[in-house]
Short mmCIF file of the N, C-alpha and C atoms (twelve columns), coordinates in Angstrom:
data_MODEL
# 
_entry.id   MODEL 
# 
loop_
_atom_site.group_PDB 
_atom_site.id 
_atom_site.type_symbol 
_atom_site.label_atom_id 
_atom_site.label_alt_id 
_atom_site.label_comp_id 
_atom_site.label_asym_id 
_atom_site.label_seq_id 
_atom_site.Cartn_x 
_atom_site.Cartn_y 
_atom_site.Cartn_z 
_atom_site.pdbx_PDB_model_num 
ATOM 1   N N  . MET A 1  102.613 99.177  90.169  1 
ATOM 2   C CA . MET A 1  102.323 99.532  89.031  1 
ATOM 3   C C  . MET A 1  100.666 99.491  88.746  1 
ATOM 4   N N  . PHE A 2  99.884  99.749  88.433  1 
ATOM 5   C CA . PHE A 2  98.234  100.181 88.600  1 
ATOM 6   C C  . PHE A 2  97.621  99.601  87.580  1 
ATOM 7   N N  . MET A 3  96.780  98.630  87.708  1 
ATOM 8   C CA . MET A 3  95.668  97.923  86.644  1 
ATOM 9   C C  . MET A 3  94.464  98.321  86.624  1 
ATOM 10  N N  . GLY A 4  93.687  98.216  85.146  1 
ATOM 11  C CA . GLY A 4  92.741  98.766  84.945  1 
ATOM 12  C C  . GLY A 4  92.699  100.249 84.148  1 
ATOM 13  N N  . ALA A 5  91.080  100.242 84.155  1 
ATOM 14  C CA . ALA A 5  90.714  101.182 84.212  1 
ATOM 15  C C  . ALA A 5  91.198  102.148 84.182  1 
ATOM 16  N N  . SER A 6  91.099  103.560 83.711  1 
ATOM 17  C CA . SER A 6  91.073  104.524 83.835  1 
ATOM 18  C C  . SER A 6  91.371  105.395 85.544  1 
ATOM 19  N N  . ALA A 7  90.115  105.381 85.487  1 
ATOM 20  C CA . ALA A 7  88.884  105.197 86.624  1 
ATOM 21  C C  . ALA A 7  89.627  104.823 87.821  1 
ATOM 22  N N  . ARG A 8  89.730  103.357 87.484  1 
ATOM 23  C CA . ARG A 8  90.105  102.457 88.307  1 
ATOM 24  C C  . ARG A 8  91.442  102.621 89.115  1 
ATOM 25  N N  . GLN A 9  92.173  103.114 88.030  1 
ATOM 26  C CA . GLN A 9  94.038  103.535 88.726  1 
ATOM 27  C C  . GLN A 9  93.787  104.998 89.445  1 
ATOM 28  N N  . PHE A 10 93.000  106.002 89.428  1 
ATOM 29  C CA . PHE A 10 92.604  106.712 90.044  1 
ATOM 30  C C  . PHE A 10 92.300  106.424 91.566  1 
ATOM 31  N N  . THR A 11 91.418  105.434 91.222  1 
ATOM 32  C CA . THR A 11 90.901  105.509 92.976  1 
ATOM 33  C C  . THR A 11 92.539  104.743 93.986  1 
ATOM 34  N N  . GLN A 12 92.909  103.449 93.206  1 
ATOM 35  C CA . GLN A 12 94.226  103.056 93.402  1 
ATOM 36  C C  . GLN A 12 95.272  103.640 94.036  1 
ATOM 37  N N  . VAL A 13 95.138  104.833 93.370  1 
ATOM 38  C CA . VAL A 13 96.330  105.908 93.439  1 
ATOM 39  C C  . VAL A 13 95.643  106.939 94.971  1 
ATOM 40  N N  . GLY A 14 94.341  107.300 95.041  1 
ATOM 41  C CA . GLY A 14 93.728  108.059 95.706  1 
ATOM 42  C C  . GLY A 14 94.050  106.756 97.107  1 
ATOM 43  N N  . ASN A 15 93.914  105.451 97.107  1 
ATOM 44  C CA . ASN A 15 93.506  104.908 98.206  1 
ATOM 45  C C  . ASN A 15 95.012  104.738 99.016  1 
ATOM 46  N N  . ALA A 16 95.941  104.958 98.288  1 
ATOM 47  C CA . ALA A 16 97.844  104.643 98.277  1 
ATOM 48  C C  . ALA A 16 97.988  105.595 99.076  1 
ATOM 49  N N  . VAL A 17 97.314  106.822 98.621  1 
ATOM 50  C CA . VAL A 17 98.392  108.106 99.091  1 
ATOM 51  C C  . VAL A 17 97.468  108.534 100.316 1 
ATOM 52  N N  . PRO A 18 97.839  109.069 101.782 1 
ATOM 53  C CA . PRO A 18 97.105  109.954 102.774 1 
ATOM 54  C C  . PRO A 18 96.791  111.312 101.983 1 
ATOM 55  N N  . PRO A 19 95.308  111.665 102.545 1 
ATOM 56  C CA . PRO A 19 94.690  113.072 102.051 1 
ATOM 57  C C  . PRO A 19 95.752  114.555 102.544 1 
ATOM 58  N N  . ILE A 20 96.410  114.100 102.822 1 
ATOM 59  C CA . ILE A 20 97.561  115.050 103.961 1 
ATOM 60  C C  . ILE A 20 98.706  115.377 103.114 1 
ATOM 61  N N  . LEU A 21 98.858  114.023 102.431 1 
ATOM 62  C CA . LEU A 21 100.430 114.247 101.768 1 
ATOM 63  C C  . LEU A 21 99.729  114.875 100.638 1 
ATOM 64  N N  . ALA A 22 98.657  113.888 99.945  1 
ATOM 65  C CA . ALA A 22 97.951  114.509 98.815  1 
ATOM 66  C C  . ALA A 22 97.849  116.440 98.405  1 
ATOM 67  N N  . ALA A 23 97.474  116.628 99.536  1 
ATOM 68  C CA . ALA A 23 96.851  117.993 99.634  1 
ATOM 69  C C  . ALA A 23 98.257  118.570 99.342  1 
ATOM 70  N N  . GLN A 24 99.168  118.402 100.143 1 
ATOM 71  C CA . GLN A 24 100.778 118.587 100.055 1 
ATOM 72  C C  . GLN A 24 101.262 119.191 98.282  1 
ATOM 73  N N  . ILE A 25 101.316 117.674 98.077  1 
ATOM 74  C CA . ILE A 25 101.603 117.564 96.729  1 
ATOM 75  C C  . ILE A 25 100.691 118.528 95.660  1 
ATOM 76  N N  . GLY A 26 99.811  118.695 95.706  1 
ATOM 77  C CA . GLY A 26 98.751  118.837 94.933  1 
ATOM 78  C C  . GLY A 26 99.470  120.585 94.844  1 
ATOM 79  N N  . ASN A 27 99.271  121.127 96.274  1 
ATOM 80  C CA . ASN A 27 99.537  122.362 96.746  1 
ATOM 81  C C  . ASN A 27 101.129 122.965 96.034  1 
ATOM 82  N N  . SER A 28 101.867 121.928 96.000  1 
ATOM 83  C CA . SER A 28 103.336 122.612 95.621  1 
ATOM 84  C C  . SER A 28 103.368 122.297 94.001  1 
ATOM 85  N N  . LEU A 29 102.450 121.073 93.678  1 
ATOM 86  C CA . LEU A 29 102.497 121.493 92.113  1 
ATOM 87  C C  . LEU A 29 101.831 122.189 91.577  1 
ATOM 88  N N  . SER A 30 100.577 122.932 92.006  1 
ATOM 89  C CA . SER A 30 100.180 124.425 91.467  1 
ATOM 90  C C  . SER A 30 100.694 125.164 92.068  1 
ATOM 91  N N  . GLU A 31 101.607 125.429 92.903  1 
ATOM 92  C CA . GLU A 31 103.056 126.519 92.981  1 
ATOM 93  C C  . GLU A 31 103.360 126.465 91.586  1 
ATOM 94  N N  . SER A 32 104.410 125.338 91.587  1 
ATOM 95  C CA . SER A 32 105.178 124.850 90.633  1 
ATOM 96  C C  . SER A 32 105.080 125.471 89.364  1 
ATOM 97  N N  . TYR A 33 103.715 125.439 88.752  1 
ATOM 98  C CA . TYR A 33 103.340 125.701 87.373  1 
ATOM 99  C C  . TYR A 33 102.212 126.459 87.334  1 
ATOM 100 N N  . PHE A 34 101.541 127.095 88.051  1 
ATOM 101 C CA . PHE A 34 100.661 128.168 87.697  1 
ATOM 102 C C  . PHE A 34 101.527 129.464 88.627  1 
# 
């Protein structure tokens, strides 16, 4: 669970997910929804 302000939560998620994995997830989501 992430605590704090929403900006801080995004920072925590960003620190927890490796950039390459985050890019792949973003690509998959964009293909699914757009």
